[in-house]
Amino acid sequence: MPLRDTVTGNNLKKNSLLWKRLLFELVESQKNDFLRSHHILNNMSLRSRIFLIISTLVIITIVGALVMVGYTYRMEGLLTRVVDEYMGGLQAAESLELAFVNQKGFVSYYFMDGDPNWLLQMERYRHIFRDEIKKSKRLATTVEEKKALDLIESKYIQYVTSKDKVIDLYKSRERETGSKLHEKVREHFFNVLKLCDVYKHLFREKVQKVKEQSLVQAGKLRIIAGSAVLTCLLYTSPSPRDLSTSR
């Protein structure tokens, strides 16, 4: 065996023994502290024990009340953020998606009967979609949200430009050429629709994160309440001295 491997093995053994010794000393120290505190409580008079119990209960009550008040303010902040920011953005994203979906089908109806009213209705929904884009941009607070809206807007412009070419072909009686281009435009439609769904998913993730945070805080409150109850039981439980005295 090389000398270097032998030295490394000896160092590992020394470190292992050192950690075991430190762990043993720590356990012994904790054990001695517990026995010392238990001995002090047993040697206290009944009057002193009652005073200590009452003082401890008062302190636990005050601290618990302060913790509860602090958590209520934190929960209020989370709920306010969800309602004012996240839910507003989620509703705007859903309205944006709906305004886009409502544009589907009008060019096909125009292809079938040539009624220009279909194009007028489509233009109305296009106007609604542009308004929803502006509204969503005002509500956007993060760089990720703004980039998603910019991408939706750019892809939507491409979609509208291609669809207007289809309409011009239908108006000029080039129905076969327009029909072929119309099939390609459908791909643009589903791409924009997918981007709208991704944008909406951003707000759903935020709402889910707030829900998880509220669950974590509720768990902390349960731990604090359980610790307070356990502390009260430990301090109010009679010692062997009290039991022997009562006999």
Coordinates of N, CA, C and O in Angstrom, one line a residue, residues 74-83 85-87 203-218:
R74 N -49.5 38.7 8.0 CA -48.8 38.0 6.9 C -49.8 37.4 5.9 O -49.7 37.5 4.7
M75 N -50.8 36.7 6.5 CA -51.8 36.1 5.7 C -52.7 37.1 5.0 O -53.1 36.9 3.8
E76 N -52.9 38.2 5.6 CA -53.7 39.3 5.0 C -52.9 39.8 3.8 O -53.5 40.1 2.7
G77 N -51.6 40.0 3.9 CA -50.7 40.4 2.8 C -50.8 39.5 1.6 O -50.9 39.9 0.5
L78 N -50.7 38.1 2.0 CA -50.8 37.1 0.9 C -52.1 37.2 0.2 O -52.2 37.1 -1.1
L79 N -53.2 37.3 0.9 CA -54.5 37.3 0.3 C -54.7 38.6 -0.5 O -55.3 38.5 -1.6
T80 N -54.2 39.7 0.0 CA -54.3 40.9 -0.8 C -53.6 40.8 -2.1 O -54.1 41.3 -3.2
R81 N -52.4 40.2 -2.1 CA -51.6 40.1 -3.3 C -52.3 39.2 -4.3 O -52.3 39.4 -5.5
V82 N -52.9 38.1 -3.8 CA -53.6 37.2 -4.7 C -54.8 37.9 -5.3 O -55.0 37.8 -6.5
V83 N -55.6 38.6 -4.5 CA -56.8 39.2 -5.1 C -56.5 40.3 -6.0 O -57.0 40.4 -7.1
E85 N -53.5 41.4 -7.4 CA -52.5 41.3 -8.4 C -52.7 40.0 -9.3 O -52.9 40.1 -10.5
Y86 N -52.6 38.9 -8.6 CA -52.6 37.6 -9.3 C -53.9 37.3 -10.0 O -54.0 36.9 -11.1
M87 N -55.0 37.5 -9.2 CA -56.3 37.2 -9.8 C -56.7 38.2 -10.9 O -57.3 37.8 -11.8
F203 N -49.8 33.1 -14.1 CA -50.6 33.5 -12.9 C -51.1 32.4 -12.1 O -51.2 32.5 -10.9
R204 N -51.4 31.3 -12.7 CA -51.8 30.1 -12.0 C -50.7 29.6 -11.1 O -50.9 29.1 -10.0
E205 N -49.4 29.6 -11.6 CA -48.3 29.2 -10.8 C -48.1 30.1 -9.6 O -47.8 29.7 -8.5
K206 N -48.3 31.4 -9.8 CA -48.2 32.4 -8.6 C -49.3 32.1 -7.6 O -49.0 32.1 -6.4
V207 N -50.5 31.9 -8.0 CA -51.6 31.5 -7.0 C -51.2 30.3 -6.3 O -51.4 30.1 -5.1
Q208 N -50.7 29.3 -7.0 CA -50.3 28.0 -6.4 C -49.2 28.2 -5.3 O -49.2 27.6 -4.3
K209 N -48.2 29.1 -5.7 CA -47.1 29.3 -4.7 C -47.6 30.0 -3.5 O -47.2 29.7 -2.3
V210 N -48.6 30.9 -3.6 CA -49.2 31.6 -2.4 C -49.9 30.6 -1.6 O -49.9 30.6 -0.4
K211 N -50.6 29.7 -2.2 CA -51.3 28.6 -1.5 C -50.4 27.8 -0.7 O -50.6 27.4 0.5
E212 N -49.2 27.4 -1.3 CA -48.2 26.6 -0.6 C -47.6 27.4 0.6 O -47.4 26.8 1.6
Q213 N -47.4 28.7 0.4 CA -46.9 29.5 1.5 C -47.9 29.6 2.6 O -47.5 29.5 3.8
S214 N -49.2 29.7 2.3 CA -50.2 29.7 3.4 C -50.2 28.4 4.1 O -50.4 28.4 5.4
L215 N -50.0 27.3 3.4 CA -50.0 26.0 4.1 C -48.8 25.8 5.0 O -48.9 25.3 6.1
V216 N -47.7 26.4 4.6 CA -46.5 26.3 5.4 C -46.7 27.1 6.7 O -46.3 26.7 7.8
Q217 N -47.2 28.3 6.5 CA -47.5 29.2 7.7 C -48.5 28.5 8.6 O -48.3 28.7 9.9
A218 N -49.5 27.9 8.1 CA -50.5 27.2 8.9 C -49.8 26.1 9.7 O -50.1 25.9 10.9

